[in-house]
Tab-separated table of C-alpha atoms and ligand atoms in Angstrom:
chain	number	residue	atom	x	y	z
A	1	MET	CA	-30.202	-16.619	7.908
A	2	GLN	CA	-26.583	-17.848	7.911
A	3	ARG	CA	-27.523	-21.128	6.240
A	4	GLU	CA	-29.669	-19.335	3.644
A	5	LEU	CA	-26.767	-17.019	2.827
A	6	GLU	CA	-24.399	-19.947	2.407
A	7	GLU	CA	-26.831	-21.727	0.102
A	8	ALA	CA	-27.322	-18.538	-1.894
A	9	ARG	CA	-23.529	-18.193	-2.186
A	10	GLN	CA	-23.256	-21.716	-3.582
A	11	ARG	CA	-26.048	-21.097	-6.076
A	12	LEU	CA	-24.436	-17.862	-7.257
A	13	VAL	CA	-21.041	-19.518	-7.691
A	14	GLU	CA	-22.610	-22.365	-9.698
A	15	ARG	CA	-24.316	-19.769	-11.877
A	16	LEU	CA	-21.062	-17.860	-12.445
A	17	VAL	CA	-19.402	-21.150	-13.459
A	18	HIS	CA	-22.285	-21.912	-15.815
A	19	GLU	CA	-22.121	-18.408	-17.330
A	20	GLY	CA	-18.361	-18.785	-17.863
A	21	TYR	CA	-17.217	-16.028	-15.478
A	22	ILE	CA	-15.548	-18.547	-13.156
A	23	ARG	CA	-13.196	-20.824	-15.119
A	24	SER	CA	-10.665	-22.091	-12.607
A	25	GLU	CA	-10.918	-24.221	-9.493
A	26	HIS	CA	-9.029	-21.705	-7.376
A	27	VAL	CA	-11.309	-18.769	-8.213
A	28	LYS	CA	-14.335	-20.997	-7.603
A	29	ARG	CA	-12.946	-22.064	-4.247
A	30	ALA	CA	-12.172	-18.454	-3.276
A	31	MET	CA	-15.655	-17.214	-4.153
A	32	LEU	CA	-17.226	-20.096	-2.252
A	33	ARG	CA	-15.097	-19.279	0.752
A	34	VAL	CA	-15.352	-15.472	1.118
A	35	PRO	CA	-18.640	-14.349	2.734
A	36	ARG	CA	-19.708	-11.292	0.673
A	37	GLU	CA	-22.349	-10.441	3.281
A	38	LEU	CA	-19.594	-9.419	5.723
A	39	PHE	CA	-18.505	-6.679	3.305
A	40	LEU	CA	-21.925	-5.051	2.949
A	41	PRO	CA	-23.822	-2.517	5.058
A	42	GLU	CA	-26.124	-4.366	7.495
A	43	ASP	CA	-29.345	-3.445	5.677
A	44	LEU	CA	-28.105	-4.849	2.335
A	45	ARG	CA	-26.834	-8.216	3.568
A	46	HIS	CA	-29.839	-10.103	2.241
A	47	LEU	CA	-28.756	-8.983	-1.268
A	48	ALA	CA	-25.210	-10.334	-0.881
A	49	TYR	CA	-25.684	-13.061	-3.515
A	50	GLU	CA	-27.561	-11.053	-6.109
A	51	ASP	CA	-25.177	-10.601	-9.031
A	52	THR	CA	-25.209	-6.823	-8.835
A	53	PRO	CA	-23.057	-3.932	-7.587
A	54	LEU	CA	-24.339	-2.424	-4.315
A	55	PRO	CA	-23.762	0.924	-2.573
A	56	ILE	CA	-21.213	0.981	0.288
A	57	GLY	CA	-21.405	4.709	1.132
A	58	HIS	CA	-19.486	7.810	-0.007
A	59	GLY	CA	-20.950	7.376	-3.494
A	60	GLN	CA	-18.974	4.136	-4.024
A	61	THR	CA	-19.956	0.542	-4.774
A	62	ILE	CA	-18.929	-3.034	-4.159
A	63	SER	CA	-18.523	-4.569	-7.632
A	64	ALA	CA	-20.919	-7.243	-8.906
A	65	PRO	CA	-19.735	-10.812	-8.195
A	66	HIS	CA	-19.429	-11.657	-11.924
A	67	MET	CA	-17.045	-8.703	-12.361
A	68	VAL	CA	-14.966	-9.794	-9.345
A	69	ALA	CA	-14.813	-13.319	-10.805
A	70	MET	CA	-13.951	-12.104	-14.300
A	71	MET	CA	-11.187	-9.718	-13.168
A	72	THR	CA	-9.702	-12.340	-10.845
A	73	GLU	CA	-9.650	-14.920	-13.664
A	74	LEU	CA	-8.114	-12.426	-16.123
A	75	ALA	CA	-5.319	-11.685	-13.646
A	76	GLU	CA	-4.264	-15.383	-13.778
A	77	LEU	CA	-3.245	-15.346	-10.119
A	78	GLU	CA	-1.243	-18.085	-8.493
A	79	PRO	CA	-0.568	-18.914	-4.863
A	80	GLY	CA	2.425	-16.980	-3.533
A	81	MET	CA	1.952	-13.911	-5.751
A	82	LYS	CA	2.203	-10.319	-4.527
A	83	VAL	CA	-0.761	-8.310	-5.763
A	84	LEU	CA	-1.652	-4.624	-5.680
A	85	GLU	CA	-5.341	-3.718	-5.779
A	86	VAL	CA	-6.243	-0.090	-6.486
A	87	GLY	CA	-9.683	0.781	-5.049
A	88	THR	CA	-10.322	-1.195	-1.844
A	89	GLY	CA	-13.979	-0.174	-1.502
A	90	SER	CA	-15.507	-2.752	0.860
A	91	GLY	CA	-12.448	-5.040	0.877
A	92	TYR	CA	-14.391	-7.947	-0.706
A	93	HIS	CA	-12.370	-8.246	-3.905
A	94	ALA	CA	-9.131	-7.994	-1.905
A	95	ALA	CA	-10.326	-10.948	0.210
A	96	VAL	CA	-11.102	-12.995	-2.925
A	97	ILE	CA	-7.634	-12.203	-4.332
A	98	ALA	CA	-6.079	-13.140	-0.966
A	99	GLU	CA	-7.946	-16.448	-0.932
A	100	VAL	CA	-6.262	-17.286	-4.280
A	101	VAL	CA	-2.712	-16.074	-3.569
A	102	ALA	CA	-2.744	-17.152	0.106
A	103	PRO	CA	-5.365	-19.905	0.382
A	104	SER	CA	-6.793	-20.612	3.844
A	105	GLY	CA	-5.464	-23.866	5.242
A	106	THR	CA	-2.152	-23.788	3.338
A	107	PRO	CA	1.265	-23.155	4.966
A	108	ARG	CA	1.787	-19.461	5.705
A	109	GLU	CA	5.352	-19.473	4.394
A	110	LYS	CA	3.890	-20.121	0.940
A	111	TRP	CA	1.385	-17.279	1.177
A	112	GLY	CA	1.482	-14.330	-1.164
A	113	HIS	CA	0.175	-10.931	-0.071
A	114	VAL	CA	-2.340	-8.318	-1.163
A	115	TYR	CA	-1.746	-4.573	-0.852
A	116	THR	CA	-4.888	-2.564	-1.477
A	117	VAL	CA	-5.109	1.234	-1.717
A	118	GLU	CA	-8.243	3.310	-1.034
A	119	ARG	CA	-8.467	7.103	-1.304
A	120	ILE	CA	-11.458	7.559	1.049
A	121	PRO	CA	-10.210	7.062	4.636
A	122	GLU	CA	-13.638	6.079	6.049
A	123	LEU	CA	-14.004	3.303	3.438
A	124	ALA	CA	-10.455	2.082	4.130
A	125	GLU	CA	-11.258	1.952	7.850
A	126	ARG	CA	-14.440	-0.006	7.233
A	127	ALA	CA	-12.647	-2.359	4.804
A	128	ARG	CA	-9.998	-3.090	7.480
A	129	PHE	CA	-12.808	-3.980	9.878
A	130	ASN	CA	-14.528	-6.189	7.277
A	131	LEU	CA	-11.287	-7.974	6.371
A	132	GLU	CA	-10.436	-8.568	10.030
A	133	ARG	CA	-13.846	-10.023	10.776
A	134	ALA	CA	-13.708	-12.271	7.677
A	135	GLY	CA	-10.216	-13.521	8.662
A	136	TYR	CA	-8.056	-11.822	6.000
A	137	SER	CA	-6.205	-9.098	7.908
A	138	ASP	CA	-2.971	-11.119	7.927
A	139	ARG	CA	-3.020	-11.477	4.120
A	140	VAL	CA	-4.256	-8.020	3.090
A	141	ALA	CA	-2.746	-4.626	3.939
A	142	VAL	CA	-5.114	-1.665	3.455
A	143	ILE	CA	-3.381	1.612	2.634
A	144	VAL	CA	-5.050	5.034	2.500
A	145	GLY	CA	-3.826	7.052	-0.451
A	146	ASP	CA	-3.962	7.813	-4.150
A	147	GLY	CA	-3.642	4.411	-5.802
A	148	SER	CA	-3.235	6.007	-9.241
A	149	LYS	CA	0.362	6.437	-8.048
A	150	GLY	CA	0.506	2.740	-7.102
A	151	TYR	CA	2.178	1.799	-3.839
A	152	PRO	CA	5.931	1.939	-4.446
A	153	SER	CA	6.908	0.761	-0.931
A	154	ALA	CA	5.946	-2.859	-1.658
A	155	ALA	CA	6.781	-2.937	-5.416
A	156	PRO	CA	7.415	-4.821	-7.645
A	157	TYR	CA	4.092	-6.665	-7.938
A	158	ASP	CA	3.239	-9.808	-9.879
A	159	ARG	CA	-0.224	-8.460	-10.661
A	160	ILE	CA	-2.112	-5.161	-10.339
A	161	ILE	CA	-5.909	-5.060	-10.316
A	162	VAL	CA	-7.580	-1.652	-10.631
A	163	THR	CA	-11.259	-1.458	-9.662
A	164	ALA	CA	-12.029	2.124	-10.769
A	165	ALA	CA	-11.975	3.513	-14.320
A	166	ALA	CA	-8.907	5.482	-15.444
A	167	PRO	CA	-8.499	7.690	-18.538
A	168	GLU	CA	-5.369	5.654	-19.418
A	169	VAL	CA	-3.049	3.189	-17.712
A	170	PRO	CA	-1.596	5.314	-14.860
A	171	ARG	CA	2.115	5.658	-15.640
A	172	PRO	CA	3.414	4.514	-12.206
A	173	LEU	CA	1.584	1.166	-12.351
A	174	PRO	CA	3.630	-0.588	-15.083
A	175	GLU	CA	6.763	0.799	-13.430
A	176	GLN	CA	5.785	-1.093	-10.259
A	177	LEU	CA	5.060	-4.338	-12.115
A	178	ARG	CA	7.494	-7.203	-12.598
A	179	PRO	CA	8.392	-8.050	-16.240
A	180	GLY	CA	5.891	-10.700	-17.308
A	181	GLY	CA	3.346	-9.236	-14.860
A	182	LYS	CA	-0.199	-8.192	-15.715
A	183	ILE	CA	-2.526	-5.288	-14.945
A	184	VAL	CA	-6.300	-5.699	-15.141
A	185	ILE	CA	-7.868	-2.255	-15.458
A	186	PRO	CA	-11.032	-0.535	-16.704
A	187	ILE	CA	-10.176	2.361	-19.025
A	188	GLY	CA	-12.609	4.993	-20.205
A	189	ASP	CA	-14.996	7.760	-19.193
A	190	ARG	CA	-18.527	7.937	-17.808
A	191	TYR	CA	-20.034	6.850	-21.130
A	192	MET	CA	-17.703	4.198	-22.440
A	193	GLN	CA	-15.300	1.933	-20.571
A	194	TYR	CA	-13.441	-1.210	-21.529
A	195	LEU	CA	-11.796	-3.718	-19.266
A	196	TYR	CA	-8.179	-4.251	-20.408
A	197	VAL	CA	-5.495	-6.765	-19.637
A	198	VAL	CA	-2.107	-5.056	-19.902
A	199	GLU	CA	0.927	-7.312	-19.991
A	200	LYS	CA	4.451	-6.097	-19.299
A	201	LEU	CA	6.650	-7.979	-21.737
A	202	PRO	CA	10.150	-9.148	-20.698
A	203	ASP	CA	11.649	-6.152	-22.586
A	204	GLY	CA	9.421	-3.748	-20.624
A	205	ARG	CA	7.012	-2.933	-23.477
A	206	LEU	CA	3.271	-3.060	-22.728
A	207	LYS	CA	0.797	-5.212	-24.628
A	208	LYS	CA	-2.802	-3.994	-24.164
A	209	ARG	CA	-5.797	-6.211	-24.858
A	210	PRO	CA	-9.409	-4.984	-24.542
A	211	VAL	CA	-11.693	-7.661	-23.110
A	212	THR	CA	-15.214	-6.376	-22.544
A	213	PRO	CA	-17.254	-3.201	-22.013
A	214	CYS	CA	-17.824	-2.411	-18.331
A	215	ILE	CA	-19.027	0.273	-15.900
A	216	PHE	CA	-16.950	1.446	-12.931
A	217	VAL	CA	-16.759	4.518	-10.719
A	218	PRO	CA	-13.913	6.886	-11.679
A	219	LEU	CA	-10.317	6.503	-10.524
A	220	VAL	CA	-9.787	9.913	-8.939
A	221	GLY	CA	-6.180	10.966	-8.527
A	222	GLU	CA	-2.989	12.382	-9.942
A	223	HIS	CA	-2.847	9.767	-12.739
A	224	GLY	CA	-6.611	9.297	-12.953
A	225	TRP	CA	-9.469	11.742	-13.290
A	226	ARG	CA	-9.160	15.032	-11.383
A	227	GLU	CA	-11.625	15.346	-8.508
A	228	HIS	CA	-13.391	18.482	-9.724
A	229	GLU	CA	-12.570	17.986	-13.353
A	230	SER	CA	-14.653	16.407	-15.994
A	231	TRP	CA	-15.820	12.860	-15.395
A	232	VAL	CA	-17.055	13.417	-18.939
B	1	SAM	N1	-12.879	-3.551	-5.070
B	1	SAM	C1	-13.977	-2.966	-4.357
B	1	SAM	C2	-14.773	-3.947	-3.540
B	1	SAM	O1	-14.482	-5.149	-3.587
B	1	SAM	O2	-15.664	-3.503	-2.802
B	1	SAM	C3	-14.879	-2.140	-5.225
B	1	SAM	C4	-14.229	-0.886	-5.598
B	1	SAM	S1	-15.224	0.474	-6.050
B	1	SAM	C5	-15.935	-0.050	-7.580
B	1	SAM	C6	-13.900	1.589	-6.525
B	1	SAM	C7	-13.134	2.151	-5.339
B	1	SAM	O3	-12.010	2.866	-5.856
B	1	SAM	C8	-13.931	3.147	-4.507
B	1	SAM	O4	-13.935	2.745	-3.168
B	1	SAM	C9	-13.167	4.468	-4.703
B	1	SAM	O5	-13.182	5.309	-3.556
B	1	SAM	C10	-11.770	3.950	-4.996
B	1	SAM	N2	-10.882	4.896	-5.680
B	1	SAM	C11	-11.159	5.792	-6.659
B	1	SAM	N3	-10.040	6.453	-7.010
B	1	SAM	C12	-9.038	5.952	-6.243
B	1	SAM	C13	-7.631	6.214	-6.142
B	1	SAM	N4	-7.014	7.135	-6.904
B	1	SAM	N5	-6.913	5.512	-5.241
B	1	SAM	C14	-7.486	4.574	-4.457
B	1	SAM	N6	-8.810	4.282	-4.500
B	1	SAM	C15	-9.565	4.962	-5.397
C-alpha cells in the first residue's frame, strides 16, 4: 500500500507539472515530499492522490492538490519566510508551505516558519496530530481562533495564504503583512469566487489581481462571513 501511494504521489505531481499548476522546483519537491495520505481520514487514504477536495469532518474539506500547488506557486515563497495560513483544515497545505520555507534536510537556523489558524478546535487538534506524525510540528504552529483577524502575535508576515472564501480582504491581514508581501486569498460568495493575489506595495497601498475562478468553503469570522448570516 505504501509503495502504491508513493507511486501515485509521483504520478500526480508529474501531472500537475504537465498541467502547469506546479512551475517551480521547490513546490515540486515539497509536493513530492509531503504524504497527503497522512492528512486524510483513514477510510479515504486510498484517494489521497486523486486531484480532488475530500471531506475531513465538521463540514470542511482538504483542498484539491492542484489548488494547493497553484496557491503555493502564486505566493512565491522562499526558504526562510514567515507565513500565515488562515484555515488549517487537515494541516496538509501548511506542511507543503513548511516544506518550501523550511525544507527538510537544510540547516534549521535558515528555516522559516508557518503559523496556521483554524476556527474549529477539533480540526486544529487533528491537524496538530497529522503534522506531528508527518514530521512538521517543529516548523508549523497551529493556533485555534478566528483567522479573519490574522494572528498579530507573530506579525509581520512575508506571505499570507487564506484557504477559505472571504467577502473581501479582511482588514487585519494587510496590516500584518510586511511591505512587499503578498496575500493569496479566495474572495466571493457561494456562487462566485475568484482567487486573488494581493500585493502590499512599499508605500502600503494594495494591488489586487484576480487569477482564476475557484470554490472554497466560507471564511467564517469577524472579518469574514457571519456564522448564521447569509453565505449567499
Ligand atoms: N488548508 C486546508 C488543508 O490543507 O486541509 C484546507 C482548508 S479548508 C478548505 C478551509 C478551513 O478554513 C476549514 O477547516 C475551516 O474550518 C477554516 N476556517 C473557516 N473560517 C475560518 C476562520 N475565520 N479562521 C480560521 N479558520 C477558518
